[in-house]
Amino acid sequence: MRLSLIIGISSIITILPLASNLDAADILYPSSQSLSEFTKTNIIYLANNWYNYKATDGSYTIYFPQKPQEKNLSVNTPLGKLNTLFVFYEYPQEKRIFYVSHVKYPVEPSEYNVEKGLDGARDGAAQNTNSIIVSEKKINYKGFPGREIIFQSRERPDLKTLARIYIDPTGPILYSLQVITEDGNLDFPEAKAFLDSFVVF
């Protein structure tokens, strides 16, 4: 499953912002409701049975099946060094991993093109993980534009990723949530519960 973690990390490395004076080729890399009947029911379950992770800077919370691990990462980019903290949990028996991260970009919000940033995140993640984009839809969380994307590895078709990415344009801040599986199954209750439990303050 370490390969999956590497894939997740390599995805975030290339999710870079696209300001008005930057070109996507140079840097590479119907709205959905944040709550559903399923989620409202299961958030109560999660609150009693899963681990409520709070970001170190207090910016968000999310539920993991158990206490997750953390990994710091610094990446040199055309915009300077970006620092991010990866938070992830790997099922010990099942070939699944959940992770979340966020990064603030050192650019003026007025110079940042959110839709181009989301496009760059999508295309870069697919390129760097040698994956195809199976599906994509626009989503929105608290006014943050986002995408929900399913990726499939070209080399290992059963290795799939369900990603939700959001950009807070006032930061700009990128939030990335991913569920990665090695058995090709992304349609299981824990995946939806994990993604839907994400709350930004």
mmCIF file of C-alpha atoms in Angstrom:
data_model
loop_
_atom_site.group_PDB
_atom_site.id
_atom_site.type_symbol
_atom_site.label_atom_id
_atom_site.label_comp_id
_atom_site.label_asym_id
_atom_site.label_seq_id
_atom_site.Cartn_x
_atom_site.Cartn_y
_atom_site.Cartn_z
ATOM 1 C CA MET A 1 0.000 0.000 0.000
ATOM 2 C CA ARG A 2 3.033 2.274 0.240
ATOM 3 C CA LEU A 3 2.780 2.694 -3.518
ATOM 4 C CA SER A 4 -0.634 4.239 -2.996
ATOM 5 C CA LEU A 5 0.757 6.672 -0.464
ATOM 6 C CA ILE A 6 3.478 7.670 -2.901
ATOM 7 C CA ILE A 7 0.828 8.255 -5.538
ATOM 8 C CA GLY A 8 -1.104 10.455 -3.161
ATOM 9 C CA ILE A 9 1.969 12.478 -2.294
ATOM 10 C CA SER A 10 3.059 12.867 -5.891
ATOM 11 C CA SER A 11 -0.397 14.165 -6.716
ATOM 12 C CA ILE A 12 -0.211 16.996 -4.238
ATOM 13 C CA ILE A 13 3.319 17.923 -5.269
ATOM 14 C CA THR A 14 2.054 19.031 -8.636
ATOM 15 C CA ILE A 15 -1.182 20.649 -7.546
ATOM 16 C CA LEU A 16 0.148 24.165 -8.041
ATOM 17 C CA PRO A 17 -1.651 27.482 -8.375
ATOM 18 C CA LEU A 18 -2.103 29.133 -11.741
ATOM 19 C CA ALA A 19 -1.950 32.887 -11.428
ATOM 20 C CA SER A 20 -2.894 35.162 -14.290
ATOM 21 C CA ASN A 21 0.735 35.510 -15.373
ATOM 22 C CA LEU A 22 1.542 31.796 -15.237
ATOM 23 C CA ASP A 23 0.913 29.208 -17.923
ATOM 24 C CA ALA A 24 -0.485 25.781 -17.106
ATOM 25 C CA ALA A 25 1.925 24.084 -19.480
ATOM 26 C CA ASP A 26 4.862 25.631 -17.660
ATOM 27 C CA ILE A 27 3.829 24.604 -14.143
ATOM 28 C CA LEU A 28 2.026 21.295 -14.787
ATOM 29 C CA TYR A 29 0.350 20.187 -12.616
ATOM 30 C CA PRO A 30 -24.058 20.461 -11.137
ATOM 31 C CA SER A 31 -22.542 21.553 -7.636
ATOM 32 C CA SER A 32 -22.857 18.790 -5.054
ATOM 33 C CA GLN A 33 -24.301 19.160 -1.590
ATOM 34 C CA SER A 34 -21.801 18.738 1.234
ATOM 35 C CA LEU A 35 -24.365 16.842 3.296
ATOM 36 C CA SER A 36 -26.744 14.070 2.319
ATOM 37 C CA GLU A 37 -29.211 11.914 4.226
ATOM 38 C CA PHE A 38 -26.521 9.246 4.353
ATOM 39 C CA THR A 39 -23.988 11.667 5.732
ATOM 40 C CA LYS A 40 -26.258 13.198 8.355
ATOM 41 C CA THR A 41 -26.987 9.733 9.681
ATOM 42 C CA ASN A 42 -23.414 8.532 9.649
ATOM 43 C CA ILE A 43 -21.709 11.630 11.011
ATOM 44 C CA ILE A 44 -23.352 10.757 14.335
ATOM 45 C CA TYR A 45 -21.936 7.243 14.028
ATOM 46 C CA LEU A 46 -18.512 8.605 13.153
ATOM 47 C CA ALA A 47 -18.495 11.000 16.077
ATOM 48 C CA ASN A 48 -18.810 8.042 18.430
ATOM 49 C CA ASN A 49 -16.596 5.541 16.643
ATOM 50 C CA TRP A 50 -13.997 7.294 14.456
ATOM 51 C CA TYR A 51 -11.107 9.580 15.261
ATOM 52 C CA ASN A 52 -11.880 13.287 14.912
ATOM 53 C CA TYR A 53 -8.699 14.789 13.486
ATOM 54 C CA LYS A 54 -8.165 18.521 13.909
ATOM 55 C CA ALA A 55 -5.671 20.311 11.663
ATOM 56 C CA THR A 56 -2.625 21.622 13.502
ATOM 57 C CA ASP A 57 -3.530 25.180 12.486
ATOM 58 C CA GLY A 58 -7.159 24.704 13.472
ATOM 59 C CA SER A 59 -8.427 25.300 9.944
ATOM 60 C CA TYR A 60 -10.404 22.074 9.478
ATOM 61 C CA THR A 61 -11.505 18.789 10.993
ATOM 62 C CA ILE A 62 -12.146 15.404 9.409
ATOM 63 C CA TYR A 63 -12.912 11.896 10.676
ATOM 64 C CA PHE A 64 -10.584 8.921 10.173
ATOM 65 C CA PRO A 65 -11.308 5.287 11.107
ATOM 66 C CA GLN A 66 -8.494 5.562 13.663
ATOM 67 C CA LYS A 67 -5.808 8.075 14.588
ATOM 68 C CA PRO A 68 -3.942 8.951 11.373
ATOM 69 C CA GLN A 69 -0.235 9.414 10.715
ATOM 70 C CA GLU A 70 1.338 12.720 9.683
ATOM 71 C CA LYS A 71 4.124 13.516 7.241
ATOM 72 C CA ASN A 72 5.656 16.919 6.524
ATOM 73 C CA LEU A 73 6.639 17.715 2.963
ATOM 74 C CA SER A 74 8.421 20.694 1.409
ATOM 75 C CA VAL A 75 8.394 21.153 -2.351
ATOM 76 C CA ASN A 76 10.327 23.651 -4.450
ATOM 77 C CA THR A 77 8.068 25.206 -7.089
ATOM 78 C CA PRO A 78 8.199 28.162 -9.497
ATOM 79 C CA LEU A 79 6.409 30.098 -6.761
ATOM 80 C CA GLY A 80 8.940 29.204 -4.083
ATOM 81 C CA LYS A 81 8.995 26.524 -1.421
ATOM 82 C CA LEU A 82 5.606 25.115 -0.432
ATOM 83 C CA ASN A 83 5.157 23.332 2.886
ATOM 84 C CA THR A 84 2.331 20.953 3.568
ATOM 85 C CA LEU A 85 1.362 18.316 6.098
ATOM 86 C CA PHE A 86 -0.035 15.012 4.841
ATOM 87 C CA VAL A 87 -2.440 13.285 7.191
ATOM 88 C CA PHE A 88 -3.236 9.696 6.289
ATOM 89 C CA TYR A 89 -4.660 6.438 7.572
ATOM 90 C CA GLU A 90 -4.027 3.044 5.995
ATOM 91 C CA TYR A 91 -6.334 0.138 6.704
ATOM 92 C CA PRO A 92 -4.188 -2.690 8.117
ATOM 93 C CA GLN A 93 -6.151 -5.453 6.392
ATOM 94 C CA GLU A 94 -7.760 -3.782 3.401
ATOM 95 C CA LYS A 95 -5.942 -2.145 0.521
ATOM 96 C CA ARG A 96 -7.259 1.331 1.190
ATOM 97 C CA ILE A 97 -5.820 4.603 2.351
ATOM 98 C CA PHE A 98 -7.457 7.910 3.285
ATOM 99 C CA TYR A 99 -5.577 11.175 3.268
ATOM 100 C CA VAL A 100 -6.045 14.914 3.492
ATOM 101 C CA SER A 101 -3.732 17.890 3.093
ATOM 102 C CA HIS A 102 -3.882 21.633 2.611
ATOM 103 C CA VAL A 103 -1.428 24.222 1.378
ATOM 104 C CA LYS A 104 -1.491 28.005 1.152
ATOM 105 C CA TYR A 105 -0.059 29.488 -2.019
ATOM 106 C CA PRO A 106 2.223 32.560 -1.863
ATOM 107 C CA VAL A 107 0.288 34.561 -4.445
ATOM 108 C CA GLU A 108 -2.124 37.449 -4.236
ATOM 109 C CA PRO A 109 -5.729 36.216 -4.336
ATOM 110 C CA SER A 110 -6.552 38.819 -6.985
ATOM 111 C CA GLU A 111 -3.935 37.277 -9.304
ATOM 112 C CA TYR A 112 -5.129 33.725 -8.832
ATOM 113 C CA ASN A 113 -7.394 31.930 -11.305
ATOM 114 C CA VAL A 114 -9.241 29.275 -9.325
ATOM 115 C CA GLU A 115 -10.663 27.315 -12.273
ATOM 116 C CA LYS A 116 -7.260 27.153 -13.960
ATOM 117 C CA GLY A 117 -5.805 26.039 -10.642
ATOM 118 C CA LEU A 118 -8.322 23.210 -10.415
ATOM 119 C CA ASP A 119 -7.658 22.234 -14.027
ATOM 120 C CA GLY A 120 -3.934 22.193 -13.339
ATOM 121 C CA ALA A 121 -4.410 20.078 -10.232
ATOM 122 C CA ARG A 122 -6.466 17.547 -12.160
ATOM 123 C CA ASP A 123 -4.144 17.330 -15.154
ATOM 124 C CA GLY A 124 -0.987 17.265 -13.090
ATOM 125 C CA ALA A 125 -2.248 14.533 -10.805
ATOM 126 C CA ALA A 126 -3.178 12.393 -13.808
ATOM 127 C CA GLN A 127 0.161 12.960 -15.520
ATOM 128 C CA ASN A 128 2.375 12.429 -12.489
ATOM 129 C CA THR A 129 0.627 9.229 -11.438
ATOM 130 C CA ASN A 130 0.283 7.926 -15.009
ATOM 131 C CA SER A 131 -3.476 7.755 -14.580
ATOM 132 C CA ILE A 132 -6.519 8.389 -16.700
ATOM 133 C CA ILE A 133 -9.444 10.536 -15.584
ATOM 134 C CA VAL A 134 -12.453 8.236 -15.319
ATOM 135 C CA SER A 135 -14.934 10.887 -14.244
ATOM 136 C CA GLU A 136 -15.075 14.469 -13.049
ATOM 137 C CA LYS A 137 -17.736 16.802 -11.723
ATOM 138 C CA LYS A 138 -17.748 20.286 -10.293
ATOM 139 C CA ILE A 139 -18.468 20.543 -6.586
ATOM 140 C CA ASN A 140 -18.666 23.354 -4.074
ATOM 141 C CA TYR A 141 -18.063 23.559 -0.355
ATOM 142 C CA LYS A 142 -18.917 26.709 1.598
ATOM 143 C CA GLY A 143 -18.401 28.720 -1.555
ATOM 144 C CA PHE A 144 -15.057 27.067 -2.335
ATOM 145 C CA PRO A 145 -15.024 25.838 -5.965
ATOM 146 C CA GLY A 146 -13.887 22.252 -6.310
ATOM 147 C CA ARG A 147 -13.802 19.034 -8.288
ATOM 148 C CA GLU A 148 -14.588 15.422 -7.514
ATOM 149 C CA ILE A 149 -12.427 13.219 -9.722
ATOM 150 C CA ILE A 150 -11.849 9.497 -10.122
ATOM 151 C CA PHE A 151 -8.414 8.474 -11.389
ATOM 152 C CA GLN A 152 -7.390 5.033 -12.646
ATOM 153 C CA SER A 153 -3.784 3.889 -12.950
ATOM 154 C CA ARG A 154 -2.722 3.007 -16.489
ATOM 155 C CA GLU A 155 -0.269 0.402 -15.217
ATOM 156 C CA ARG A 156 -2.504 -1.060 -12.515
ATOM 157 C CA PRO A 157 -6.166 -0.700 -13.521
ATOM 158 C CA ASP A 158 -7.388 -1.789 -10.083
ATOM 159 C CA LEU A 159 -5.510 1.089 -8.441
ATOM 160 C CA LYS A 160 -8.068 3.885 -8.293
ATOM 161 C CA THR A 161 -8.347 7.201 -6.490
ATOM 162 C CA LEU A 162 -11.422 9.201 -5.551
ATOM 163 C CA ALA A 163 -10.305 12.788 -4.996
ATOM 164 C CA ARG A 164 -12.060 15.914 -3.852
ATOM 165 C CA ILE A 165 -10.122 19.135 -4.237
ATOM 166 C CA TYR A 166 -11.274 22.565 -3.133
ATOM 167 C CA ILE A 167 -9.689 25.981 -3.387
ATOM 168 C CA ASP A 168 -10.422 28.789 -0.971
ATOM 169 C CA PRO A 169 -9.847 31.793 -3.262
ATOM 170 C CA THR A 170 -9.246 34.164 -0.344
ATOM 171 C CA GLY A 171 -6.032 32.306 0.569
ATOM 172 C CA PRO A 172 -5.619 30.951 -1.875
ATOM 173 C CA ILE A 173 -5.595 27.608 -0.078
ATOM 174 C CA LEU A 174 -5.872 24.193 -1.678
ATOM 175 C CA TYR A 175 -7.592 21.398 0.267
ATOM 176 C CA SER A 176 -7.093 17.886 -1.071
ATOM 177 C CA LEU A 177 -8.925 14.768 0.133
ATOM 178 C CA GLN A 178 -8.285 11.352 -1.383
ATOM 179 C CA VAL A 179 -9.448 7.786 -0.978
ATOM 180 C CA ILE A 180 -7.074 5.349 -2.689
ATOM 181 C CA THR A 181 -7.829 1.672 -3.218
ATOM 182 C CA GLU A 182 -5.914 -1.195 -4.771
ATOM 183 C CA ASP A 183 -8.938 -3.380 -5.455
ATOM 184 C CA GLY A 184 -10.751 -0.970 -7.784
ATOM 185 C CA ASN A 185 -13.687 -0.465 -5.412
ATOM 186 C CA LEU A 186 -14.388 3.143 -4.462
ATOM 187 C CA ASP A 187 -18.055 2.614 -3.676
ATOM 188 C CA PHE A 188 -18.019 1.765 0.008
ATOM 189 C CA PRO A 189 -19.676 3.652 2.884
ATOM 190 C CA GLU A 190 -16.463 4.553 4.702
ATOM 191 C CA ALA A 191 -15.146 6.422 1.678
ATOM 192 C CA LYS A 192 -18.182 8.666 1.440
ATOM 193 C CA ALA A 193 -18.339 9.138 5.188
ATOM 194 C CA PHE A 194 -14.678 10.184 5.284
ATOM 195 C CA LEU A 195 -15.037 12.692 2.447
ATOM 196 C CA ASP A 196 -18.297 14.120 3.742
ATOM 197 C CA SER A 197 -16.991 14.562 7.289
ATOM 198 C CA PHE A 198 -14.582 17.303 6.152
ATOM 199 C CA VAL A 199 -15.359 20.650 7.817
ATOM 200 C CA VAL A 200 -13.489 23.941 7.269
ATOM 201 C CA PHE A 201 -13.664 26.707 9.869
#
